[in-house]
Coordinates of C-alpha atoms (C1' of nucleotides) in Angstrom, one line a residue:
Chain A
X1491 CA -10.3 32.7 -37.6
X1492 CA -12.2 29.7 -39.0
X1493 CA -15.4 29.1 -37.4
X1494 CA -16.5 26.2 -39.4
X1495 CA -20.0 27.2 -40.0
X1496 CA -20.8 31.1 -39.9
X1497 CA -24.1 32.5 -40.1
X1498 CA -24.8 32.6 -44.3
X1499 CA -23.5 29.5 -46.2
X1500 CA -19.9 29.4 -46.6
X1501 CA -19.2 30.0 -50.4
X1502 CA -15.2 29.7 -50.2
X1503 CA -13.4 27.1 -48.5
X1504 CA -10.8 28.0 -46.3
X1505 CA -7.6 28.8 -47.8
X1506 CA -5.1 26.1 -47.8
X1507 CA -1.9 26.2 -46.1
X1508 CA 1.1 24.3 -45.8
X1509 CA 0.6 22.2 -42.9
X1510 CA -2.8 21.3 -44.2
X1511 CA -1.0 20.0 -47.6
X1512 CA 1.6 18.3 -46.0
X1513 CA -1.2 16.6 -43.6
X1514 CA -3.1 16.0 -46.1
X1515 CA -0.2 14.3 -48.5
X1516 CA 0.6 12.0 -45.5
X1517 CA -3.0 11.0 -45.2
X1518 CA -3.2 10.1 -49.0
X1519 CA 0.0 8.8 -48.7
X1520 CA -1.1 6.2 -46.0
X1521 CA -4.2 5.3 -48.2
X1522 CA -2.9 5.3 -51.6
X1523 CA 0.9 4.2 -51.6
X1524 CA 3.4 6.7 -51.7
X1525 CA 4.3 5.6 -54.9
X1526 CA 0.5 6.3 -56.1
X1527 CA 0.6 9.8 -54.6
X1528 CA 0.5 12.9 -57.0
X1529 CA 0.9 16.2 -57.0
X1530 CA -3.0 15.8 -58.8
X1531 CA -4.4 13.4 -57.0
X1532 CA -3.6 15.5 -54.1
X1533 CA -4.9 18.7 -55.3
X1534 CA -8.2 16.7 -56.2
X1535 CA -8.0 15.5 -52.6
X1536 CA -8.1 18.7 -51.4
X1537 CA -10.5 20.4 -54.2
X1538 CA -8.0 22.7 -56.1
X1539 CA -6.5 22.6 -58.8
X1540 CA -2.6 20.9 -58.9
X1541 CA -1.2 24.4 -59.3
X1542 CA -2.4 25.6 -56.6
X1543 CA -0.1 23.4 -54.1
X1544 CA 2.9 25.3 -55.8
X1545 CA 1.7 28.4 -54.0
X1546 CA 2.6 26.6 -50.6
X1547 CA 5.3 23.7 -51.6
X1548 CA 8.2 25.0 -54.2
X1549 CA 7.9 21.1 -55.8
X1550 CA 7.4 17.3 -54.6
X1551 CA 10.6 17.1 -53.5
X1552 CA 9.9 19.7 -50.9
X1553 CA 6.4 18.1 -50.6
X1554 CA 8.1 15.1 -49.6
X1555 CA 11.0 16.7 -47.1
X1556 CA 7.8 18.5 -45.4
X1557 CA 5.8 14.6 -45.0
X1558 CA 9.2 13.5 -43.3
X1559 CA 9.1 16.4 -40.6
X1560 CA 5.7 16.0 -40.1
X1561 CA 5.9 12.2 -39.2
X1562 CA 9.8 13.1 -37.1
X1563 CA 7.9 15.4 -35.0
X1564 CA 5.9 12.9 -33.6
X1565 CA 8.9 11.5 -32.3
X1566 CA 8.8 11.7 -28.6
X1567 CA 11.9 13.4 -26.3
X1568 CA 14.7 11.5 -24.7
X1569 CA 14.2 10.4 -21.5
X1570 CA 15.8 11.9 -18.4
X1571 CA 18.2 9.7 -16.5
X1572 CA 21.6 8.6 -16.4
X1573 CA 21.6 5.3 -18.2
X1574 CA 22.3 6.3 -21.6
X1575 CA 21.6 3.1 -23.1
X1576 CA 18.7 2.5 -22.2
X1577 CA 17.7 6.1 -23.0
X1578 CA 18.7 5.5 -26.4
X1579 CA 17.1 2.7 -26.8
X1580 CA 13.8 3.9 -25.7
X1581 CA 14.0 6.7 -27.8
X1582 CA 15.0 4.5 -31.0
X1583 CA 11.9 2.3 -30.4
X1584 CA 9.6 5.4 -30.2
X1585 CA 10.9 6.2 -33.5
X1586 CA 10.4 3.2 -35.1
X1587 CA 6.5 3.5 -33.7
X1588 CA 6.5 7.0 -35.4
X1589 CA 7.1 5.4 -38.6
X1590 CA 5.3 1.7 -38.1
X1591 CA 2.5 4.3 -38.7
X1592 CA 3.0 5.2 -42.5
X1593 CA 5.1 2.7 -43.7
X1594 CA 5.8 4.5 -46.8
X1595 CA 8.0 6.9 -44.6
X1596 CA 11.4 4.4 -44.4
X1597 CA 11.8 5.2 -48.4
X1598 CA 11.0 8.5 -48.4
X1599 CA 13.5 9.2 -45.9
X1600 CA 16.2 7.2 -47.6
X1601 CA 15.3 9.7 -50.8
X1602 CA 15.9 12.7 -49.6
X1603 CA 19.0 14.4 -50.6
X1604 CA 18.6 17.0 -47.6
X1605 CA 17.9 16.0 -44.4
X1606 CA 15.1 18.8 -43.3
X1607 CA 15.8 20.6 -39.9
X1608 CA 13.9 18.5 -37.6
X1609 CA 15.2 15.7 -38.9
X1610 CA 18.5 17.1 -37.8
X1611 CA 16.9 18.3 -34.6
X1612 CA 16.7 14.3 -34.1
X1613 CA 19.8 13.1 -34.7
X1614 CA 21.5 16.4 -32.9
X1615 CA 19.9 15.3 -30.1
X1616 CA 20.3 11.7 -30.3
X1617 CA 24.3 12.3 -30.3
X1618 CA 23.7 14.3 -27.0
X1619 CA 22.5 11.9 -25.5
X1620 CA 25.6 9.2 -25.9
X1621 CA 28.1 12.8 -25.1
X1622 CA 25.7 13.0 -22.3
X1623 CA 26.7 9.2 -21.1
X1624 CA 30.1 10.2 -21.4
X1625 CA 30.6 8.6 -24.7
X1626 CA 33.8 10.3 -26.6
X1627 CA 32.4 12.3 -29.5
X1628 CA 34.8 10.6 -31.9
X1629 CA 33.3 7.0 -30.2
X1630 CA 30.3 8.9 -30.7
X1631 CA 30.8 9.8 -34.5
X1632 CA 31.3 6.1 -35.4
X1633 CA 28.7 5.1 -33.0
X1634 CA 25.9 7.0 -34.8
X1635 CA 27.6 5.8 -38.6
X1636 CA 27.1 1.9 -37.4
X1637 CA 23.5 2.7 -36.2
X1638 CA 22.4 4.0 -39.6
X1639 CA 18.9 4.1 -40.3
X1640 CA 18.3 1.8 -37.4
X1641 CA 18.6 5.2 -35.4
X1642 CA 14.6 6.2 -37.1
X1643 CA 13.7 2.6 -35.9
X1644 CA 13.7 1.1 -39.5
X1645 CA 16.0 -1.6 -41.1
X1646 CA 15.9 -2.0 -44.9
X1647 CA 14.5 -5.7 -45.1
X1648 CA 16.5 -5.4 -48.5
X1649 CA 14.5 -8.2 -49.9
X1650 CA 10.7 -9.0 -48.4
X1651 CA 10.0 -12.6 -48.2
X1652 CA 7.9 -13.6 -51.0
X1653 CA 4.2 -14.7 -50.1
X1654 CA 3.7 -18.2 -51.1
X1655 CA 0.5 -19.0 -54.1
X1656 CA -2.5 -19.6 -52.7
X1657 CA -2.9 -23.2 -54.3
X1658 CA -1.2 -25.8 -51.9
X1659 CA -0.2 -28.0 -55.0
X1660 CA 1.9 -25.3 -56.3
X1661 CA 3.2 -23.9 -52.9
X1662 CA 4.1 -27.5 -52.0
X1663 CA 6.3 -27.4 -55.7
X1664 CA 7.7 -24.3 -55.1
X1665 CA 8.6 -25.3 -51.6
X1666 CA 10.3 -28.4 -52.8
X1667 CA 12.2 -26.5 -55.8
X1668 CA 13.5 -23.9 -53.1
X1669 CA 14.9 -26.2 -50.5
X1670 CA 16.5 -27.8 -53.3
X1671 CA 18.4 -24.6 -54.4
X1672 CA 18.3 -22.6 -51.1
X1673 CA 18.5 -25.3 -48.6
X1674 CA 20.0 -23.1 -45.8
X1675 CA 17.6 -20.3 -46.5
X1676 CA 14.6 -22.6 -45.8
X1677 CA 16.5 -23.6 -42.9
X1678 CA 16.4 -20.7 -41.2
X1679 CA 13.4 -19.7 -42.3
X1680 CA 11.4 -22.8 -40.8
X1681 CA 13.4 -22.3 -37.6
X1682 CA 10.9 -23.4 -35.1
X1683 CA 7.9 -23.5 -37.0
X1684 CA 5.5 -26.9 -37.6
X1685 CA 4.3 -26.9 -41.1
X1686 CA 7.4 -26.4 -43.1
X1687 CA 5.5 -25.2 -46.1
X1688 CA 3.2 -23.1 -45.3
X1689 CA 5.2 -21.0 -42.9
X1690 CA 7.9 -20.0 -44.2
X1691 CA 8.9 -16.1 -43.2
X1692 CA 6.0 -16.7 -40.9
X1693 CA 7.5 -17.1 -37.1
X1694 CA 9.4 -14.0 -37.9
X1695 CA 8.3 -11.0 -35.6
X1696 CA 10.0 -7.7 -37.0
X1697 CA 9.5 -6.3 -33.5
X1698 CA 11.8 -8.7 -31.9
X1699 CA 14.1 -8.8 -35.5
X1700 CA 14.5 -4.8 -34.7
X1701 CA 15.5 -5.1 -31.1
X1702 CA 18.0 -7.7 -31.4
X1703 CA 19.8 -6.2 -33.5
X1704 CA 19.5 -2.3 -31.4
X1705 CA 21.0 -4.5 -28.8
X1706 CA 24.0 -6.3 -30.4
X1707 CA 24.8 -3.1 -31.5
X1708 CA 24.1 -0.7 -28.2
X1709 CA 25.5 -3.9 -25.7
X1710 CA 29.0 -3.4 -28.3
X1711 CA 29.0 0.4 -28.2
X1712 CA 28.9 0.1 -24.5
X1713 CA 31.9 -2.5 -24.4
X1714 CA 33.9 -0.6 -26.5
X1715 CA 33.0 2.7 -24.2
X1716 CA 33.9 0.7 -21.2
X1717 CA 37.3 -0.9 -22.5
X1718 CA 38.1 2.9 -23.0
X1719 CA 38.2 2.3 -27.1
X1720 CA 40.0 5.2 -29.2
X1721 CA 40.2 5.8 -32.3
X1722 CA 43.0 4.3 -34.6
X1723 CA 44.2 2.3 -31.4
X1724 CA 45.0 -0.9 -33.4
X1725 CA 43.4 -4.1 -31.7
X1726 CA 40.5 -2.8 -31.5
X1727 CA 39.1 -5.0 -34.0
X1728 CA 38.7 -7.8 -32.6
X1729 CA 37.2 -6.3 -29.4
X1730 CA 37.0 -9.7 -28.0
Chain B
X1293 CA 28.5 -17.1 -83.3
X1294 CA 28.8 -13.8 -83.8
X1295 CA 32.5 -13.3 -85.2
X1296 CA 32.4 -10.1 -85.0
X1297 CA 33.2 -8.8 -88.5
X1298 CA 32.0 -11.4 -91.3
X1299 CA 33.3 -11.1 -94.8
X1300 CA 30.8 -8.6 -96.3
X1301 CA 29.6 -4.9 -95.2
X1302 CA 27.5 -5.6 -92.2
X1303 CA 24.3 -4.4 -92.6
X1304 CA 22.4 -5.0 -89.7
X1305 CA 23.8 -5.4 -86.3
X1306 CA 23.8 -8.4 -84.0
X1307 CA 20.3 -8.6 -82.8
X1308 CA 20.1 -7.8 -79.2
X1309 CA 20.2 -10.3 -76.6
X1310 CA 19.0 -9.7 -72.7
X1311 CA 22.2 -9.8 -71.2
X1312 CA 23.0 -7.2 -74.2
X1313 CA 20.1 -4.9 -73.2
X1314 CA 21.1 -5.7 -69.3
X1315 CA 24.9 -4.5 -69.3
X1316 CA 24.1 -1.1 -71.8
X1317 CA 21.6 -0.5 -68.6
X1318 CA 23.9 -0.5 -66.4
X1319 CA 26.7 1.3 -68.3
X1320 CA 23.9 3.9 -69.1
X1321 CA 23.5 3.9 -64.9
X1322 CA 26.4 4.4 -64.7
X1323 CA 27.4 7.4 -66.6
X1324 CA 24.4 9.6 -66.4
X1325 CA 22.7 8.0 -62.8
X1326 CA 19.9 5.8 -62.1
X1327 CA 17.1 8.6 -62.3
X1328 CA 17.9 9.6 -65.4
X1329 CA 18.1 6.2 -67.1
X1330 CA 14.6 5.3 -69.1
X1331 CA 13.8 3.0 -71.8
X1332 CA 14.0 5.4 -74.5
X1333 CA 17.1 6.4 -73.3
X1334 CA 18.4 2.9 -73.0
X1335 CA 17.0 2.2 -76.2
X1336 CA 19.0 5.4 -77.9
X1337 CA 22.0 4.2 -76.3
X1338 CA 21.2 0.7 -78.2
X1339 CA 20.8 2.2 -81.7
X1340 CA 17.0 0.7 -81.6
X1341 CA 13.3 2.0 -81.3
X1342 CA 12.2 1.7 -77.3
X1343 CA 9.6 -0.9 -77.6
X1344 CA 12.6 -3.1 -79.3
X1345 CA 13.7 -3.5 -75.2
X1346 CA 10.1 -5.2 -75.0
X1347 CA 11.3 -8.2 -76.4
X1348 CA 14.0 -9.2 -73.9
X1349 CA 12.3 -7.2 -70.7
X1350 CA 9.1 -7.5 -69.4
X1351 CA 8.7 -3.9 -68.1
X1352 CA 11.0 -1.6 -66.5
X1353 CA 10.7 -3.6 -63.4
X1354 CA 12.2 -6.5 -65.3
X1355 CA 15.2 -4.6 -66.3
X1356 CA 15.9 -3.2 -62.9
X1357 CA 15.9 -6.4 -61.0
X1358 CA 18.3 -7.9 -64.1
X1359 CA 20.9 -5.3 -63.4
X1360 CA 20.9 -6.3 -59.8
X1361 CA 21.5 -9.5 -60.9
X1362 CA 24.4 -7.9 -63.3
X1363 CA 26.0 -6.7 -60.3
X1364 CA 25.4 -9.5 -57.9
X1365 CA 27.0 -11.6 -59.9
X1366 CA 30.2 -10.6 -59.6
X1367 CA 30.6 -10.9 -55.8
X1368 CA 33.3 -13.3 -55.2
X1369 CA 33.0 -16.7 -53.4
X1370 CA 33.2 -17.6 -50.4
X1371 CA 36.9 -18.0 -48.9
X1372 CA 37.4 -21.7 -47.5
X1373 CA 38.4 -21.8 -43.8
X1374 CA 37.4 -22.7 -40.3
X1375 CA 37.2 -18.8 -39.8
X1376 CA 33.6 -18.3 -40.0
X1377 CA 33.4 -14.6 -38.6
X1378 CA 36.6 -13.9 -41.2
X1379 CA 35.0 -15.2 -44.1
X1380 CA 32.0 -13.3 -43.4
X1381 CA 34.0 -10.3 -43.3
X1382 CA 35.8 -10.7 -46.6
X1383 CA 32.9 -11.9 -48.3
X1384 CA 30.9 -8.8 -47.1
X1385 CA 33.5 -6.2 -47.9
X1386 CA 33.8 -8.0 -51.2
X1387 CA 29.9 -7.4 -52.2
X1388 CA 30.8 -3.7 -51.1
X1389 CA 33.3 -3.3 -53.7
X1390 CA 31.3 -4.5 -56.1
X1391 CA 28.6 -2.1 -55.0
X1392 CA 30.6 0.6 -54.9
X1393 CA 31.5 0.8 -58.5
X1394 CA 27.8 1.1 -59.2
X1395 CA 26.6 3.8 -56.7
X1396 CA 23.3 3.9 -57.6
X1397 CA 23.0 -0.1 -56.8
X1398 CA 22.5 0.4 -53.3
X1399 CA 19.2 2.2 -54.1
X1400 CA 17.6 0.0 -56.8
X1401 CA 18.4 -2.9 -54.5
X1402 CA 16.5 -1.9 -52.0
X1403 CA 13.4 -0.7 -54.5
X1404 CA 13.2 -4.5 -55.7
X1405 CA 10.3 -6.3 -55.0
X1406 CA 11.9 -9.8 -55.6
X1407 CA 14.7 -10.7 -55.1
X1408 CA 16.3 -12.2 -58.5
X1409 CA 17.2 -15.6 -58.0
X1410 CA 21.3 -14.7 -57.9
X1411 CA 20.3 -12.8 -55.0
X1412 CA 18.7 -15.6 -52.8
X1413 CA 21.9 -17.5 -53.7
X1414 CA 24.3 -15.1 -52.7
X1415 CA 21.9 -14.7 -49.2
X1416 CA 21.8 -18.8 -49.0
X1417 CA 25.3 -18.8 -49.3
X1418 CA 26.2 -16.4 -46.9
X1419 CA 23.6 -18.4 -44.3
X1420 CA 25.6 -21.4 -44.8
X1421 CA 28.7 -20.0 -44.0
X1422 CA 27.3 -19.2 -40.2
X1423 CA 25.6 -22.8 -40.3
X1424 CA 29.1 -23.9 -41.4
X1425 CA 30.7 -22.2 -38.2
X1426 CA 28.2 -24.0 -36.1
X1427 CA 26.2 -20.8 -35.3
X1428 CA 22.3 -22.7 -34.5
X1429 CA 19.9 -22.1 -37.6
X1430 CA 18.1 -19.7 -34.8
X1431 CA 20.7 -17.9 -33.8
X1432 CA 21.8 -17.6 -38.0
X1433 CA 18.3 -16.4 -38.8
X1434 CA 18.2 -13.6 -36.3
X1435 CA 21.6 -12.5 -37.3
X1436 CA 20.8 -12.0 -40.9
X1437 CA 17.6 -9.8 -40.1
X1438 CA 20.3 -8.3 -38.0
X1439 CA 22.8 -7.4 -41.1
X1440 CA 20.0 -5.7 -43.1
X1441 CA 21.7 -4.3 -46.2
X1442 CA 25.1 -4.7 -44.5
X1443 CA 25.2 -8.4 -46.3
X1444 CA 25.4 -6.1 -49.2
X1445 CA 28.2 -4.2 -48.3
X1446 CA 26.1 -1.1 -47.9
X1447 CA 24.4 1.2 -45.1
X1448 CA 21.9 3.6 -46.2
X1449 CA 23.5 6.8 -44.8
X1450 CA 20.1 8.3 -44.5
X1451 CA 20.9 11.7 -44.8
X1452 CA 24.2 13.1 -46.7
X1453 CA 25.9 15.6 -45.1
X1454 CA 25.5 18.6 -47.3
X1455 CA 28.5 20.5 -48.7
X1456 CA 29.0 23.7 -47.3
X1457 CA 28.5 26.7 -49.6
X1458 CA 31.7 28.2 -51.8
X1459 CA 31.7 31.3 -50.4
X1460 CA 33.8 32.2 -47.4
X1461 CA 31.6 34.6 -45.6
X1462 CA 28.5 32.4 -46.2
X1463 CA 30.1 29.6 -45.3
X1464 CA 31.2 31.1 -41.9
X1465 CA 27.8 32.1 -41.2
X1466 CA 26.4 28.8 -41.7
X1467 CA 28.6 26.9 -39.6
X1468 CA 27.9 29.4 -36.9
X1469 CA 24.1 29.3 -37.3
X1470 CA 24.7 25.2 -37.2
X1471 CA 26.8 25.3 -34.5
X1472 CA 24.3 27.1 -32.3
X1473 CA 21.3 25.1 -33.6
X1474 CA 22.9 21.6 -33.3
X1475 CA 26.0 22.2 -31.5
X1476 CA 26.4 18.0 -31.0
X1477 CA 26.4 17.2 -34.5
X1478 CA 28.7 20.1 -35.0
X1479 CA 30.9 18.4 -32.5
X1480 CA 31.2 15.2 -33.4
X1481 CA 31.6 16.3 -37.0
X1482 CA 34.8 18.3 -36.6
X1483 CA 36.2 15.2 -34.0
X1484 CA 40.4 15.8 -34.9
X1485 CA 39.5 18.6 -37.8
X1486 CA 42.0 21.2 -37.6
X1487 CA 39.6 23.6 -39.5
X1488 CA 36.5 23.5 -38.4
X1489 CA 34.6 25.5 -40.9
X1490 CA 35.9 23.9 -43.7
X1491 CA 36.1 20.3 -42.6
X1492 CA 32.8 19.1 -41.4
X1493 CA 31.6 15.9 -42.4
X1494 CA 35.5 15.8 -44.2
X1495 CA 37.5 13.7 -42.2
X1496 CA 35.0 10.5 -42.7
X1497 CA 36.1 7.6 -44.6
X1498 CA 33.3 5.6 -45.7
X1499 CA 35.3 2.4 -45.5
X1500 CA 36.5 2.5 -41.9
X1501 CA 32.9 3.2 -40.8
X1502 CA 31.8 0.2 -42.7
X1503 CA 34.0 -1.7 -41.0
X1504 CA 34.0 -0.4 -37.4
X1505 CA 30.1 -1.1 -37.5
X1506 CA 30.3 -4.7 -39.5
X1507 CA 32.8 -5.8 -36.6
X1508 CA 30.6 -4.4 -33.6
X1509 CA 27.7 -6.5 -35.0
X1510 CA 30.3 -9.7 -35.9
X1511 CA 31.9 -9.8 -32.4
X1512 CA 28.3 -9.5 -30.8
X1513 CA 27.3 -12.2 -33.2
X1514 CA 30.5 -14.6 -32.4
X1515 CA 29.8 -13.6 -28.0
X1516 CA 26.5 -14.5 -28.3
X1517 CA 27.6 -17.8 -30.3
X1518 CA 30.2 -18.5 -27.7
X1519 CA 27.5 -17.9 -24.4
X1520 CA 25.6 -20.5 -26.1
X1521 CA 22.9 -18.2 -27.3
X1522 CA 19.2 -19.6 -27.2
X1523 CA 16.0 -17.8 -28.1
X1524 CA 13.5 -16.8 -26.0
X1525 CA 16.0 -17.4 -23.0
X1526 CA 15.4 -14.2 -20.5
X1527 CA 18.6 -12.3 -19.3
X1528 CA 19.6 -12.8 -23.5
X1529 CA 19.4 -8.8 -23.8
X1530 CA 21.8 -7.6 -21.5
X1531 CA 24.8 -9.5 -23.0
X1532 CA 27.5 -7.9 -21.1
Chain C
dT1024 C1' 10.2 -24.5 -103.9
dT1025 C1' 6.6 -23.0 -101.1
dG1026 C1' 4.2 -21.9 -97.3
dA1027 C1' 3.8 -21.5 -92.1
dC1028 C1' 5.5 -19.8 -88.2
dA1029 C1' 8.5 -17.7 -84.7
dT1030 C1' 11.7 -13.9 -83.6
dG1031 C1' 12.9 -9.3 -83.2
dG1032 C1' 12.4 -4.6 -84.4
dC1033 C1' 9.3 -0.3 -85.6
dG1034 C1' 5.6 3.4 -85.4
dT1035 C1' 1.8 5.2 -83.5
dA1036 C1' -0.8 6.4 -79.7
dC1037 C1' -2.4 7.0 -74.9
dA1038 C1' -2.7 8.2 -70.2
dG1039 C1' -0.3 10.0 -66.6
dC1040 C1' 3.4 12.8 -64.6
dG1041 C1' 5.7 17.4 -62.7
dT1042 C1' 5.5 22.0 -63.5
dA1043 C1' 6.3 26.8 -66.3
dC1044 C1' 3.6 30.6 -67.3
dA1045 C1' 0.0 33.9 -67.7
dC1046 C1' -4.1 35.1 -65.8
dC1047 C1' -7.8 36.3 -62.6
dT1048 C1' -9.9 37.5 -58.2
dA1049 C1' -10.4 39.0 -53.5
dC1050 C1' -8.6 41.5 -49.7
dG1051 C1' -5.9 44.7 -46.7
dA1052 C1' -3.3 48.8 -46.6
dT1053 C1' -2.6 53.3 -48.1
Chain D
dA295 C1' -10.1 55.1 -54.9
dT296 C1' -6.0 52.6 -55.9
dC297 C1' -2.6 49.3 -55.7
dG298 C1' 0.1 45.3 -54.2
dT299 C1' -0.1 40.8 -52.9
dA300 C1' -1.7 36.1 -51.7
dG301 C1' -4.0 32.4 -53.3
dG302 C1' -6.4 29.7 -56.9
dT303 C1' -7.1 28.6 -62.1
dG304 C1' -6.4 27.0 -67.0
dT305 C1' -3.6 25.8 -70.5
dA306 C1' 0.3 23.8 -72.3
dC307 C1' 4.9 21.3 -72.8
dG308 C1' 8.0 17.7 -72.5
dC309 C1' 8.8 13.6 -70.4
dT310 C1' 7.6 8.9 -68.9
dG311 C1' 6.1 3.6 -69.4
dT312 C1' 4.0 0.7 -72.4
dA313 C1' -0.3 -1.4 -75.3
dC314 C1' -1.2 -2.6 -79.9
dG315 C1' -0.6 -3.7 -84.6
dC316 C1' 2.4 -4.1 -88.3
dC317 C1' 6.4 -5.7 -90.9
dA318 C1' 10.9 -8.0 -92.2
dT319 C1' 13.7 -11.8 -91.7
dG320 C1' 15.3 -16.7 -90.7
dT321 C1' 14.0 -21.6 -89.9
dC322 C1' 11.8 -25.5 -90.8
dA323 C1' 8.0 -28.8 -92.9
dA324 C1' 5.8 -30.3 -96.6

DNA sequence: TTGACATGGCGTACAGCGTACACCTACGAT
DNA sequence: ATCGTAGGTGTACGCTGTACGCCATGTCAA
């Protein structure tokens, strides 16, 4: 249909379609900021006019819900096998590449209000695969509540770890005044590392962060599945 | 200072304060929802012009982050106890009720930034209470990363289920069209429904899946503490 | 008493946003 | 030859955050 060059010069541009918007919103999207990204600046992006897009995208909310399913679909399948956990956990971590790609996508995802059908597609199969290791489906229901958003490979680092001023005078003040107030937070933070002040929230690898957590999580659904665990069975707190 | 009614006709009202211009924010949240709040409207609410907020806010930014702090705030202490992995518990499910009377906190939270100081004492706080149970300052720093937004009593629930449609025959349809296209979620979403139509996503109590997935990630926290968790020690993953 | 100054509120104005609506143009089918 | 439709355009509206300059008032020094 589109030979990019045909004989005489090519007056009109191809017409736009939908996956050529949303492709091209989740490109600007990566350059820009989502928050920077307009319904404009994206026509301008693809030479029309903004009114035009609302022949292929009923409004930015639906812009948005199309960025998410085109960034899901990347997502690769569940691997065959019977060890569900570590199925699940592979899958998860493919997720989370999917999105370490455009790392606008956690908060766009959090915003929508309807989760578009391959996003369902996901989870639907994601729950499969726990029924599929002989998980309960009412374990299961809980089980997929405590994952969360970790289940797209993203935790919500509620509050980023401010970068320290460039000038050491003032980041050595800063430091001081924060260990004064948040002594414990500093502790942690410095856990391991040899110049206190420079490297704070340095020695922290979100890879590793991510994982430990999957796996405090996944090692305690599998306890529970193993100790039999049913619903409203008191005692099953404390599943120590 | 301000006795509230002084002799005489009061002309003009008490001149507004921040913490004034803070709390009518989040009142205003409140009642007609976080996306609709803006500084003109804020300002209305106020009985004053909108660049009058200028004077006691930076910028909208400024005013979001103070009615996190607003709400912060109120999160009670810590309980006193040997009982670290209780304390924990009751301090968390404490933050959640304050959260929970403001439901559009859980979002502006996670749009800040930086965190407001309050915040970084309530997070220091809740560090020393692991320190305090002799969890190692490694061991406390992985398992914060590991709570997420859980300190704050909240999950992101990344998609709402949606509500099923009012009409009867529509409704039907739908649920069969879901049932065929994601039979899992169907499944787990009707787990001890007696209807299943008119029940999905019903019989799910917000509170009890808070809690089932806080305690998963406490007992892993308090089995690793109790194996003598230490990092970068192989065989750490599988903790079964 | 007088002037200086800080504080707090006001009015205007601007650029940017999403998008409703009417219009036009080109093309494929009848 | 005509018509319907798909796709692109231009204009316009109401809303947003906020920069800038002005003005009224209260406090304090001289």
């Amino acid at each position: 249909m589109s030979r990019s060059e045909n004989g005489a010069a090519v007056p009109r541009r191809a017409p736009l379609n939908r996956e050529r918007v949303l492709r091209a919103a989740v490109a600007l999207a990566d350059d820009i900021g989502i928050e920077s990204l307009s319904m404009r600046k994206l026509a301008q992006e693809l030479g029309v006019a903004p009114m035009a897009l609302y022949k292929h995208v009923a409004n930015k909310e639906e812009l948005l819900d199309g960025m998410v399913s085109v960034i899901v679909a990347e997502v690769d399948p569940p691997l065959p096998g019977p060890d569900w956990k570590n199925a699940v956990r592979h899958r998860i971590l493919s997720a989370r590449q999917a999105l370490l790609r455009h790392s606008w996508a956690p908060r766009v995802i959090e915003s929508r209000t309807q989760a578009p059908p391959v996003v369902l597609d996901y989870m639907n199969s994601l729950i499969g695969m726990f029924l599929a290791g002989g998980l309960s489906a009412d374990l299961t229901h809980h089980v997929m509540h405590a994952l969360g958003s970790r289940m797209w490979g993203f935790t919500q680092e509620v509050f980023p770890t401010p970068q320290p001023p460039a000038d050491p005078g003032m980041r050595a003040a800063m430091f001081r005044q924060a260990a004064e107030r948040f002594p414990h937070i500093v502790a942690i933070a410095t856990v391991g590392a040899h110049d206190d002040a420079s490297s704070v929230g340095q020695g922290c690898d979100d890879q590793s962060e991510f994982e430990f957590a999957l796996d405090v999580l996944l090692d305690g659904f599998e306890r529970l599945h193993n100790e039999g665990w049913r619903s409203g069975v008191p005692g099953n707190r404390a599943a120590g």
